[in-house]
Coordinates of C-alpha atoms and ligand atoms in Angstrom, one line a residue:
M1 CA 149.3 297.0 235.7
P2 CA 150.0 293.3 235.8
Q3 CA 153.0 291.7 234.2
R4 CA 152.2 289.7 231.1
K5 CA 154.3 287.6 228.9
V6 CA 155.5 289.9 226.2
R7 CA 155.6 288.6 222.6
E8 CA 155.6 292.0 220.9
R9 CA 158.5 294.2 220.0
S10 CA 156.5 297.1 221.4
W11 CA 153.0 297.5 222.6
V12 CA 150.5 299.9 224.1
E13 CA 148.6 299.3 227.3
I14 CA 145.4 301.2 227.8
D15 CA 144.2 301.4 231.4
L16 CA 140.4 301.8 231.1
S17 CA 140.0 302.1 234.9
A18 CA 142.3 305.1 234.8
F19 CA 140.2 306.6 232.0
R20 CA 137.1 306.0 234.0
A21 CA 138.6 307.6 237.1
N22 CA 139.7 310.6 235.0
L23 CA 136.1 311.0 233.7
Q24 CA 134.7 310.8 237.2
A25 CA 137.2 313.5 238.3
L26 CA 136.2 315.7 235.3
K27 CA 132.5 315.2 235.8
R28 CA 132.9 317.0 239.2
F29 CA 133.6 320.2 237.2
L30 CA 130.3 320.0 235.3
R31 CA 127.6 322.3 236.7
P32 CA 124.4 320.6 237.9
G33 CA 122.4 319.5 234.9
Q34 CA 125.4 319.7 232.5
G35 CA 126.4 316.7 230.5
F36 CA 129.4 315.7 228.5
I37 CA 130.4 314.6 225.0
Q38 CA 133.3 312.3 224.7
I39 CA 135.8 313.2 222.0
V40 CA 137.2 310.1 220.3
K41 CA 138.6 311.6 217.2
A42 CA 141.9 310.2 215.8
D43 CA 141.0 306.8 217.3
A44 CA 140.5 308.4 220.7
Y45 CA 143.8 310.2 220.6
G46 CA 145.5 306.9 219.8
H47 CA 143.7 305.0 222.6
G48 CA 141.2 303.1 220.5
A49 CA 137.8 304.7 219.8
G50 CA 135.8 301.6 220.2
E51 CA 136.8 300.7 223.8
I52 CA 137.1 304.3 224.9
S53 CA 133.6 305.1 223.6
R54 CA 132.2 302.0 225.4
V55 CA 133.5 303.2 228.8
A56 CA 132.6 306.9 228.2
I57 CA 129.0 305.9 227.4
S58 CA 128.9 303.8 230.6
E59 CA 130.1 306.9 232.4
G60 CA 127.2 308.9 231.0
A61 CA 128.5 310.5 227.8
A62 CA 125.6 311.9 225.8
A63 CA 127.4 311.7 222.5
L64 CA 130.7 310.9 220.8
G65 CA 132.8 313.4 218.8
V66 CA 134.9 312.3 215.8
A67 CA 136.8 314.2 213.2
N68 CA 135.3 312.8 210.0
L69 CA 133.0 310.4 208.3
E70 CA 135.6 307.6 208.3
E71 CA 135.9 307.6 212.0
G72 CA 132.2 307.7 212.6
K73 CA 131.6 304.9 210.1
L74 CA 134.2 302.7 211.9
L75 CA 132.5 303.2 215.2
R76 CA 129.1 302.3 213.6
I77 CA 130.7 299.1 212.1
Q78 CA 131.9 298.3 215.6
G79 CA 128.3 298.4 216.8
C80 CA 128.1 301.9 218.3
K81 CA 124.5 303.1 218.3
E82 CA 125.1 306.4 220.2
I83 CA 124.9 309.9 218.8
I84 CA 128.1 310.6 216.8
I85 CA 129.0 314.2 216.0
I86 CA 131.5 314.9 213.2
L87 CA 133.4 318.0 214.5
S88 CA 135.4 319.0 211.5
P89 CA 133.7 320.4 208.3
S90 CA 132.6 317.5 206.1
L91 CA 133.0 317.4 202.3
P92 CA 130.1 317.1 199.9
D93 CA 131.4 313.7 198.8
E94 CA 131.0 312.5 202.4
I95 CA 127.3 313.2 202.5
P96 CA 126.1 309.8 201.3
G97 CA 128.2 308.1 204.0
I98 CA 127.0 310.5 206.7
L99 CA 123.4 309.7 205.8
E100 CA 124.0 306.0 205.6
Y101 CA 125.7 305.8 209.0
G102 CA 123.4 308.2 210.8
L103 CA 126.1 310.7 211.8
Q104 CA 125.6 314.3 212.8
P105 CA 127.8 316.6 210.7
T106 CA 128.8 320.1 211.7
L107 CA 127.3 322.8 209.5
A108 CA 129.0 326.2 209.0
D109 CA 128.5 326.7 205.3
P110 CA 125.0 327.3 203.7
A111 CA 125.8 325.6 200.4
F112 CA 126.9 322.5 202.2
A113 CA 123.7 322.6 204.3
R114 CA 121.5 322.8 201.2
K115 CA 123.3 319.9 199.6
L116 CA 122.9 317.8 202.7
D117 CA 119.2 318.6 202.7
S118 CA 118.7 317.7 199.1
M119 CA 120.6 314.5 199.3
A120 CA 118.7 313.5 202.4
A121 CA 115.5 314.3 200.5
E122 CA 116.5 312.1 197.5
R123 CA 117.0 309.2 199.9
G124 CA 113.8 310.0 201.8
V125 CA 115.7 310.4 205.1
S126 CA 116.2 313.1 207.6
C127 CA 119.6 314.1 208.9
Q128 CA 120.5 315.5 212.3
A129 CA 123.2 318.1 212.3
Q130 CA 124.8 320.8 214.5
L131 CA 125.8 324.3 213.7
K132 CA 129.3 325.6 214.5
F133 CA 129.6 329.2 215.6
D134 CA 133.0 330.9 215.3
S135 CA 133.3 332.8 218.6
G136 CA 136.8 334.0 218.0
M137 CA 139.2 331.1 217.3
H138 CA 138.8 331.8 213.6
R139 CA 139.2 328.3 212.5
S140 CA 136.0 326.4 211.4
G141 CA 132.5 327.7 212.1
A142 CA 130.3 330.6 210.9
L143 CA 131.4 334.1 211.9
E144 CA 129.0 336.2 213.8
E145 CA 127.9 338.1 210.7
E146 CA 127.3 334.8 208.8
F147 CA 125.6 333.0 211.6
G148 CA 122.1 334.5 211.1
E149 CA 121.9 333.4 207.5
L150 CA 123.1 329.9 208.4
W151 CA 120.6 329.5 211.3
N152 CA 117.7 330.9 209.3
L153 CA 118.4 328.6 206.4
C154 CA 119.0 325.4 208.4
R155 CA 116.0 325.7 210.6
K156 CA 113.9 325.8 207.4
L157 CA 115.5 322.8 205.7
K158 CA 112.9 320.0 205.6
N159 CA 115.3 317.1 205.8
V160 CA 117.9 318.6 208.2
D161 CA 117.1 318.5 211.9
V162 CA 119.3 320.9 213.8
T163 CA 120.0 319.4 217.2
G164 CA 122.7 321.7 218.5
V165 CA 124.9 324.8 218.2
F166 CA 128.5 324.8 219.5
S167 CA 131.7 326.8 219.5
H168 CA 135.3 326.1 220.5
F169 CA 137.7 327.9 222.8
A170 CA 141.0 329.0 221.3
A171 CA 142.9 329.1 224.6
G172 CA 140.8 327.5 227.2
E173 CA 143.8 326.3 229.2
N174 CA 145.6 329.6 229.5
D175 CA 143.7 332.7 228.5
L176 CA 140.8 333.2 230.7
D177 CA 140.1 336.7 229.5
F178 CA 139.8 335.8 225.8
S179 CA 137.8 332.7 226.6
Q180 CA 135.3 334.6 228.6
R181 CA 134.9 337.0 225.7
Q182 CA 134.3 333.9 223.4
E183 CA 131.7 332.6 225.9
R184 CA 129.8 335.9 226.1
K185 CA 129.7 336.0 222.3
F186 CA 128.4 332.4 222.2
S187 CA 125.7 333.2 224.8
S188 CA 124.6 336.3 223.0
I189 CA 124.2 334.5 219.7
L190 CA 122.0 331.9 221.3
K191 CA 119.9 334.6 222.9
K192 CA 119.7 336.7 219.8
Y193 CA 118.2 333.8 217.8
G194 CA 116.2 332.3 220.6
I195 CA 118.1 329.1 220.2
D196 CA 116.9 326.4 222.6
L197 CA 118.3 323.0 221.3
P198 CA 119.1 319.7 223.0
F199 CA 122.8 320.3 222.4
T200 CA 124.8 323.5 223.2
H201 CA 128.4 323.0 224.0
L202 CA 131.5 325.1 224.2
A203 CA 134.2 323.9 226.7
N204 CA 136.9 321.4 225.9
S205 CA 138.4 319.5 228.8
A206 CA 140.9 322.2 229.8
A207 CA 138.3 324.9 229.6
L208 CA 135.9 322.9 231.8
V209 CA 138.5 322.6 234.5
N210 CA 139.0 326.4 234.3
G211 CA 135.3 326.9 235.0
L212 CA 134.5 327.9 231.4
G213 CA 131.6 326.9 229.2
Q214 CA 129.0 326.7 232.0
S215 CA 126.5 328.5 229.9
A216 CA 126.3 325.5 227.5
N217 CA 124.5 322.3 228.4
Y218 CA 127.4 320.0 227.5
A219 CA 131.2 320.0 227.7
R220 CA 133.4 318.1 225.2
L221 CA 136.0 316.0 227.0
G222 CA 139.3 315.1 225.2
I223 CA 142.9 315.2 226.4
L224 CA 142.4 315.5 230.1
S225 CA 140.2 312.4 230.1
Y226 CA 143.2 310.6 228.7
G227 CA 145.2 311.6 231.7
V228 CA 147.4 314.2 230.0
Y229 CA 147.7 317.8 231.4
T230 CA 147.9 320.7 229.0
H231 CA 148.8 323.4 231.5
P232 CA 150.7 323.1 234.8
S233 CA 147.9 324.9 236.7
Q234 CA 145.6 321.9 236.1
R235 CA 147.7 319.7 238.4
E236 CA 146.4 321.6 241.5
K237 CA 142.8 321.3 240.4
I238 CA 142.5 317.7 239.3
A239 CA 144.4 314.5 239.6
L240 CA 144.7 312.6 236.3
K241 CA 146.2 309.2 235.6
P242 CA 147.8 308.5 232.2
V243 CA 145.6 306.1 230.4
M244 CA 148.2 305.0 227.8
T245 CA 151.5 303.3 228.5
F246 CA 153.9 302.7 225.6
K247 CA 156.3 299.8 226.2
S248 CA 159.0 297.8 224.5
T249 CA 161.8 295.5 225.5
V250 CA 165.6 295.4 225.5
S251 CA 166.6 293.7 222.3
Q252 CA 170.4 294.0 222.6
L253 CA 173.0 295.1 225.2
K254 CA 176.6 296.1 224.7
N255 CA 179.5 297.8 226.4
L256 CA 180.9 300.9 224.7
P257 CA 184.4 302.2 225.5
K258 CA 184.9 305.9 226.4
G259 CA 184.9 308.0 223.2
A260 CA 182.6 305.7 221.2
P261 CA 180.1 307.5 219.0
V262 CA 176.5 306.3 218.9
G263 CA 173.9 306.4 216.1
Y264 CA 173.6 308.3 212.8
N265 CA 175.9 311.3 212.3
L266 CA 177.8 310.4 215.5
T267 CA 175.8 312.9 217.6
W268 CA 176.6 311.3 220.9
I269 CA 180.1 310.4 222.1
A270 CA 180.5 308.2 225.2
P271 CA 182.0 310.4 227.9
R272 CA 183.0 307.2 229.8
K273 CA 182.6 303.5 229.6
T274 CA 178.9 303.0 228.8
R275 CA 176.4 300.1 229.0
C276 CA 174.1 300.6 226.0
A277 CA 170.7 299.0 225.3
I278 CA 169.0 298.8 222.0
V279 CA 165.2 299.3 222.1
P280 CA 163.4 298.2 218.9
V281 CA 161.3 301.3 218.6
G282 CA 162.0 304.3 216.4
Y283 CA 160.3 307.2 214.9
A284 CA 158.4 304.9 212.6
D285 CA 156.8 303.5 215.8
G286 CA 155.8 307.1 216.8
Y287 CA 158.8 307.8 219.1
D288 CA 159.5 311.3 217.9
F289 CA 162.8 311.9 216.1
L290 CA 163.2 315.1 218.1
L291 CA 163.7 313.0 221.2
S292 CA 167.1 312.2 219.9
N293 CA 169.6 312.9 222.7
R294 CA 166.7 314.3 224.7
G295 CA 164.3 311.5 225.6
A296 CA 164.5 309.0 228.4
V297 CA 162.9 305.6 229.1
S298 CA 162.3 303.7 232.3
L299 CA 164.1 300.4 232.9
H300 CA 163.7 298.6 236.2
G301 CA 162.1 301.8 237.4
I302 CA 165.3 303.8 236.6
L303 CA 165.2 306.6 234.1
C304 CA 167.8 306.0 231.3
P305 CA 168.6 308.7 228.7
V306 CA 168.2 308.2 224.9
I307 CA 171.6 308.6 223.4
G308 CA 172.3 309.5 219.7
K309 CA 169.7 310.0 217.1
V310 CA 166.5 308.1 217.2
S311 CA 166.5 305.8 214.1
M312 CA 163.5 304.7 212.1
D313 CA 163.2 301.4 213.9
M314 CA 165.5 301.6 216.9
L315 CA 166.9 303.8 219.6
C316 CA 169.9 303.5 222.0
V317 CA 169.7 304.0 225.7
D318 CA 172.4 304.5 228.2
V319 CA 171.7 301.8 230.8
S320 CA 174.9 302.1 232.8
A321 CA 172.8 302.9 235.9
V322 CA 171.0 299.5 235.6
P323 CA 173.8 296.9 235.6
E324 CA 171.2 294.1 236.1
A325 CA 169.5 294.9 232.8
K326 CA 169.1 291.9 230.6
L327 CA 167.7 291.0 227.2
G328 CA 163.9 291.0 227.1
D329 CA 163.5 293.4 230.0
E330 CA 160.5 295.6 229.8
V331 CA 161.1 299.3 228.8
I332 CA 158.6 302.0 229.4
L333 CA 158.8 304.7 226.7
L334 CA 155.8 306.8 227.6
G335 CA 153.1 307.1 230.2
G336 CA 152.6 304.7 233.2
S337 CA 153.1 305.8 236.7
C338 CA 156.5 307.5 236.1
D339 CA 156.0 311.3 236.2
E340 CA 159.0 312.0 233.9
L341 CA 157.4 309.8 231.2
R342 CA 154.1 311.6 231.1
V343 CA 153.2 312.6 227.5
E344 CA 153.1 316.3 228.4
I345 CA 156.6 316.1 229.9
I346 CA 158.2 314.1 227.1
S347 CA 156.6 316.3 224.4
A348 CA 157.9 319.4 226.2
L349 CA 161.4 318.1 225.9
Y350 CA 161.4 318.9 222.2
G351 CA 158.7 321.7 222.2
G352 CA 156.2 319.3 220.7
S353 CA 152.4 318.9 221.3
P354 CA 151.2 316.3 223.8
Y355 CA 148.1 315.8 221.5
E356 CA 150.4 315.0 218.6
L357 CA 152.6 312.6 220.6
L358 CA 149.5 310.7 221.8
C359 CA 148.2 310.3 218.3
Q360 CA 151.4 309.1 216.8
V361 CA 152.4 306.7 219.5
G362 CA 152.5 303.0 218.8
R363 CA 151.9 302.9 215.0
R364 CA 153.3 299.4 215.0
A365 CA 152.1 298.4 218.5
K366 CA 149.3 296.1 219.4
R367 CA 147.0 297.6 222.0
F368 CA 146.1 295.8 225.2
Y369 CA 143.1 297.0 227.3
Y370 CA 143.0 296.6 231.0
E371 CA 140.2 297.1 233.4
S372 CA 140.7 296.9 237.2
G373 CA 144.2 295.4 236.4
R374 CA 142.7 292.6 234.2
L375 CA 143.4 292.3 230.5
V376 CA 140.0 292.6 228.9
T377 CA 140.7 292.7 225.2
S378 CA 143.3 293.6 222.7
A379 CA 143.4 295.1 219.3
P380 CA 145.8 294.3 216.5
L381 CA 148.1 296.8 215.1
A382 CA 146.8 298.5 212.0
R383 CA 147.9 296.8 208.9
R384 CA 147.3 297.6 205.3
D385 CA 146.5 294.0 204.5
F386 CA 144.2 291.7 206.3
V387 CA 145.9 289.1 208.4
S388 CA 143.3 286.7 209.9
S389 CA 145.4 285.5 212.8
D390 CA 145.4 289.1 214.2
F391 CA 141.7 288.6 215.1
S392 CA 139.7 286.7 217.7
D393 CA 137.3 284.0 216.5
S394 CA 134.2 286.1 217.1
K395 CA 135.7 289.0 215.3
L396 CA 136.6 286.7 212.4
N397 CA 133.0 285.5 212.2
T398 CA 131.9 289.1 211.9
I399 CA 134.5 289.7 209.2
I400 CA 133.5 286.6 207.2
Q401 CA 129.9 287.5 207.3
S402 CA 130.4 291.1 206.3
A403 CA 132.8 290.0 203.5
I404 CA 130.2 287.6 202.1
A405 CA 127.5 290.2 202.4
Q406 CA 129.6 292.7 200.5
R407 CA 130.5 290.2 197.8
V408 CA 126.9 289.1 197.2
E409 CA 125.7 292.7 197.7
S410 CA 123.1 291.6 200.3
E411 CA 123.2 291.9 204.0
E412 CA 120.4 289.3 204.3
L413 CA 122.2 286.7 202.0
G414 CA 125.5 287.3 203.8
E415 CA 123.9 286.6 207.1
L416 CA 122.1 283.5 205.7
I417 CA 125.2 282.0 204.1
S418 CA 127.3 282.5 207.1
R419 CA 124.7 281.3 209.5
E420 CA 123.3 278.3 207.6
I421 CA 126.2 277.1 205.6
L422 CA 129.4 278.2 207.3
R423 CA 128.5 278.3 210.9
Q424 CA 128.3 274.5 211.4
F425 CA 131.9 274.3 210.3
F426 CA 133.4 276.8 212.6
Y427 CA 130.9 279.1 214.3
N428 CA 130.5 277.4 217.6
K429 CA 133.4 275.1 217.3
D430 CA 136.2 277.5 217.2
R431 CA 139.0 275.7 215.4
E432 CA 138.0 272.3 216.8
I433 CA 136.5 271.1 213.5
H434 CA 136.3 267.3 213.7
Y435 CA 135.6 265.9 210.4
R436 CA 135.2 262.4 209.2
R437 CA 137.5 260.5 206.8
N438 CA 137.0 257.3 204.9
F439 CA 133.3 257.2 205.5
V440 CA 131.8 253.8 204.4
H441 CA 128.2 253.1 205.0
H442 CA 126.7 249.9 203.7
I443 CA 123.0 248.8 204.0
R444 CA 121.9 245.4 203.0
F445 CA 118.3 244.3 202.7
A446 CA 117.3 240.7 203.2
E447 CA 114.0 238.9 203.7
S448 CA 113.0 239.2 207.3
G449 CA 110.3 236.6 207.6
I450 CA 108.1 239.4 208.9
E451 CA 105.2 240.5 206.6
G452 CA 105.9 243.9 204.9
Y453 CA 109.5 244.3 206.2
W454 CA 113.0 243.9 205.0
R455 CA 115.6 243.0 207.5
A456 CA 118.2 245.7 207.2
F457 CA 121.9 245.1 208.1
T458 CA 123.9 248.3 208.2
T459 CA 127.6 248.7 208.6
L460 CA 129.2 252.0 209.1
S461 CA 132.9 252.9 209.5
F462 CA 134.8 256.1 209.4
D463 CA 137.9 257.7 211.0
K464 CA 137.6 260.8 213.2
I465 CA 139.2 262.4 216.2
L466 CA 137.6 261.0 219.3
A467 CA 135.9 263.8 221.2
G468 CA 135.0 262.1 224.5
D469 CA 135.1 258.7 226.2
F470 CA 131.6 257.8 225.0
F471 CA 129.2 258.5 222.2
I472 CA 125.6 257.9 221.4
V473 CA 123.7 255.9 218.8
A474 CA 120.2 257.2 218.5
C475 CA 117.1 255.6 217.0
A476 CA 113.7 257.3 216.9
N477 CA 110.5 256.7 215.1
S478 CA 109.7 260.4 214.5
E479 CA 111.7 262.6 212.3
N480 CA 111.2 265.6 214.7
T481 CA 112.5 263.7 217.6
L482 CA 115.5 262.5 215.7
K483 CA 116.2 266.1 214.5
T484 CA 117.4 267.2 217.9
Y485 CA 120.1 264.4 217.7
F486 CA 121.6 266.0 214.6
K487 CA 122.6 269.0 216.6
R488 CA 124.4 267.0 219.3
R489 CA 128.1 266.5 218.9
D490 CA 128.2 263.4 221.0
V491 CA 125.9 261.4 218.6
E492 CA 127.7 259.4 215.9
Y493 CA 124.9 257.5 214.3
R494 CA 121.1 258.1 213.9
W495 CA 118.5 255.8 212.5
L496 CA 114.9 256.7 211.7
M497 CA 112.6 253.8 212.5
D498 CA 109.3 253.1 210.9
D499 CA 106.6 254.5 213.2
N500 CA 104.7 251.2 213.2
F501 CA 107.3 249.8 215.4
H502 CA 107.7 249.9 219.1
L503 CA 111.2 251.1 219.8
D504 CA 113.1 248.4 221.5
S505 CA 116.3 246.4 221.3
E506 CA 114.5 243.9 219.1
S507 CA 113.5 246.3 216.4
F508 CA 116.8 248.1 216.4
R509 CA 119.8 246.2 217.5
L510 CA 123.3 247.5 217.8
S511 CA 125.1 244.3 216.8
S512 CA 128.7 245.6 217.2
V513 CA 130.4 248.9 218.0
R514 CA 134.1 249.1 217.9
V515 CA 136.7 251.9 218.2
N516 CA 140.1 250.9 216.9
G517 CA 139.0 247.3 217.2
C518 CA 138.1 247.7 220.8
K519 CA 134.6 246.4 221.4
L520 CA 132.5 248.9 223.3
E521 CA 129.9 248.4 226.0
T522 CA 126.4 249.5 225.2
A523 CA 123.7 250.8 227.5
V524 CA 120.2 251.5 226.2
H525 CA 117.9 254.0 227.6
F526 CA 114.8 255.8 226.4
Q527 CA 114.6 259.5 226.3
G528 CA 111.7 261.6 225.0
G529 CA 110.6 259.1 222.3
C530 CA 114.1 258.2 221.4
M531 CA 116.2 255.2 222.0
E532 CA 119.7 256.3 223.1
I533 CA 122.4 253.7 223.1
R534 CA 125.4 254.9 225.0
C535 CA 128.7 253.3 223.7
S536 CA 131.6 253.4 226.0
H537 CA 134.7 251.6 227.2
P538 CA 137.2 252.5 230.0
D539 CA 140.0 252.4 227.4
L540 CA 138.4 255.1 225.3
K541 CA 139.8 257.9 227.4
D542 CA 143.3 257.0 226.2
F543 CA 142.2 257.8 222.6
V544 CA 140.4 261.2 223.3
G545 CA 141.9 263.8 221.0
K546 CA 143.3 261.2 218.6
E547 CA 142.0 260.0 215.3
V548 CA 140.4 256.6 215.7
S549 CA 138.4 254.2 213.5
F550 CA 134.7 253.8 214.3
H551 CA 132.8 250.7 213.3
I552 CA 129.1 250.6 214.0
D553 CA 126.9 247.7 212.8
T554 CA 123.2 247.5 213.3
E555 CA 120.3 245.2 212.5
T556 CA 116.8 246.5 212.1
L557 CA 113.6 246.3 210.1
Y558 CA 112.7 248.4 207.2
P559 CA 109.2 248.8 205.7
K560 CA 108.8 247.4 202.2
N561 CA 106.2 250.0 201.3
S562 CA 108.4 252.9 202.1
H563 CA 109.9 252.5 198.5
Q564 CA 112.9 254.6 199.3
L565 CA 115.9 254.6 201.5
S566 CA 118.1 257.6 202.0
V567 CA 121.6 257.9 203.4
F568 CA 123.0 261.4 204.2
V569 CA 126.4 262.6 205.3
T570 CA 125.9 264.8 208.4
E571 CA 129.4 266.1 208.9
L572 CA 132.2 267.5 206.8
T573 CA 133.6 264.3 205.4
Q574 CA 136.7 263.4 203.3
G575 CA 136.0 260.4 201.1
V576 CA 132.6 258.8 201.0
K577 CA 131.3 255.4 200.0
I578 CA 127.6 254.5 200.3
G579 CA 126.5 251.0 199.3
F580 CA 123.1 249.3 199.1
S581 CA 122.7 245.6 198.6
H582 CA 119.3 244.1 198.0
P583 CA 117.6 240.9 196.9
A584 CA 117.6 240.4 193.2
S585 CA 113.8 240.7 193.4
L586 CA 114.2 244.4 193.9
A587 CA 115.0 245.4 190.4
G588 CA 115.1 248.8 188.7
I589 CA 116.2 250.8 191.7
E590 CA 116.6 254.4 191.0
C591 CA 119.5 256.2 192.6
V592 CA 119.5 259.9 193.1
T593 CA 122.7 261.5 194.4
V594 CA 122.8 265.0 195.9
F595 CA 126.4 265.9 196.6
S596 CA 128.0 269.2 197.4
G597 CA 131.7 269.7 197.9
Q598 CA 134.6 269.1 195.7
N599 CA 132.8 266.8 193.4
K600 CA 129.1 267.0 192.7
Y601 CA 129.0 263.7 190.7
P602 CA 130.2 260.7 192.7
R603 CA 131.0 257.5 191.0
L604 CA 128.1 255.0 190.6
I605 CA 128.6 251.2 190.3
R606 CA 125.6 249.0 189.9
S607 CA 125.1 245.3 189.7
A608 CA 122.0 243.1 189.8
T609 CA 122.0 243.2 193.6
S610 CA 123.9 246.3 194.6
I611 CA 124.6 249.9 194.0
T612 CA 127.7 251.8 195.3
V613 CA 128.1 255.5 195.3
S614 CA 131.6 256.8 196.0
T615 CA 133.9 259.8 195.8
K616 CA 137.7 259.6 195.7
A617 CA 139.4 259.0 199.1
G618 CA 140.7 262.6 199.5
E619 CA 137.7 264.4 198.2
W620 CA 135.8 266.7 200.6
V621 CA 132.0 266.2 200.8
F622 CA 129.8 268.8 202.6
P623 CA 127.1 267.9 205.1
Q624 CA 123.7 267.2 203.7
S625 CA 125.1 265.4 200.8
G626 CA 123.7 261.9 200.2
V627 CA 121.8 259.4 198.2
V628 CA 118.2 258.4 197.8
F629 CA 117.6 254.8 196.6
A630 CA 114.0 254.5 195.3
Y631 CA 112.6 251.0 194.7
Ligands
PLP1 C1 139.4 317.9 219.9 C2 138.3 318.7 220.3 C3 137.9 318.8 221.6 C4 138.6 318.1 222.7 O1 139.5 319.0 223.2 P1 140.5 318.6 224.4 O2 141.4 319.8 224.5 O3 141.3 317.4 224.0 O4 139.7 318.4 225.6 C5 136.7 319.5 221.9 N1 136.0 320.1 220.9 C6 136.4 320.1 219.6 C7 135.6 320.8 218.6 C8 137.5 319.4 219.3 O5 137.9 319.3 218.0

């Protein structure tokens, strides 16, 4: 795995290519025509159910297996559209969620099955489900003597569609004899009731590798796909790569004299002068307490023993064998290419379960996903509270939209608000929101000497971060044409011309364009019914990324019979002043302001020949705010 700049105290790397390779190796044990179901319960044994499911599906998984409603729901929220089977018995209270998210629960109890049917009927939906047969493990599932009743009931339920029957091995990794008895029982029950369903499944990953479960049409793959062996005999049959690597860094180094005790209750005493490293990971991070004085970590490729008791947030390591060790060095706690750090080896050190160790690892650690050695994505550590900086922009957009939808209790409105109202602020711009400040737009009408037209002098000024070394002023005589210029970020000013006019530099004249006082060069060209004036200057490139003052003055003609003039703010703007000066002959002008933002009611000042509409300098005004002057 590639080196990366570490900024975490501890982190988990997930090698999706290793996972893919494990799946490919496991698939060779499937009989022809047999498929597999990927088990992703407990967040894919701590690997991250979303990413693991994605790869498993691309490797041909027919369905995903989770433990409960919550896990299935999370996958659905992450966009998973595949078949999701809930393996553990569900509770009656979970039925509404199961129906809402289209999950397949496991049925073993007739009362639960009836309840599922009636609740599905109430909602006018049908629910797919699978039956669990207890072939001898005596955990969940219907016993042989109960199965007939369950099957006969479920196949008659109108709103429950049974898609499968399955069972589970109690000792698929080490008791072939017992497993074969289970398998015979499973086959005989299918035969007895003439069951021919899309899904029959029996083997877990260890059983598959032992040649079990071939009578079913699917196998359920779990721990072996994550590169962890559950029995030594498996090593000869299949090569598996650990998918998860749990890492941390050296956070302190010290020399201890011979005889110095280490950690709580002084359980380790230095037998000699010892170089000791502190690793900022403890049992609260999922490094098991029982690894006290037993575990080992890898530093510079050398195995270093854990000394003293593992604390809640730290552990001590004897690094005397690595004199070159320094602060910030990477420490491998579990997994990776070092055989001694395999989860099954480490958990065996304290008689623990490799399944448990996988699930508990990295409770504080961010996960980084690699594919073919390249970092593809990362997932924040699970927090109780929402911290927005944990998430990518695209994830944040999804979160904002779903939060609004929940708040207004409507998916449709949530989508609308986030798309139409919020998106222009941040959706495509990703943090680079360039807003305007001190926006002053003044329009003055004067007699033009041309029948039916005012001469309009406009002056516009505002401050804004300069995005590029040029910008466009656009003038069109069709609203539709001009519309496209509202979407473009390189356009700073747009003017709608009366359609009686031929568009040219006579009818619309850019009298002066300045940025920070520097007079820009202008070049006019015509583009699809629009006059584009490109404003540029060689010096502008020095200002890119800095806030500058724009000044744009124009001179044009305005039809007298239009009887109205509107000025709108097109961007998020702080501080707006819009003025209109007119000949005294234009009396009784009506002024309608439509403002949204911090203040809906801008200040209005009128005189015999002018109207000014303004907000306070610091006040935010949202796009589409503006004024209509009617004369
Ligand atoms: C967890 C689980 C599996 C996966 O077992 P592995 O030993 O991890 O391969 C299969 N089936 C059921 C019902 C399970 O709960």
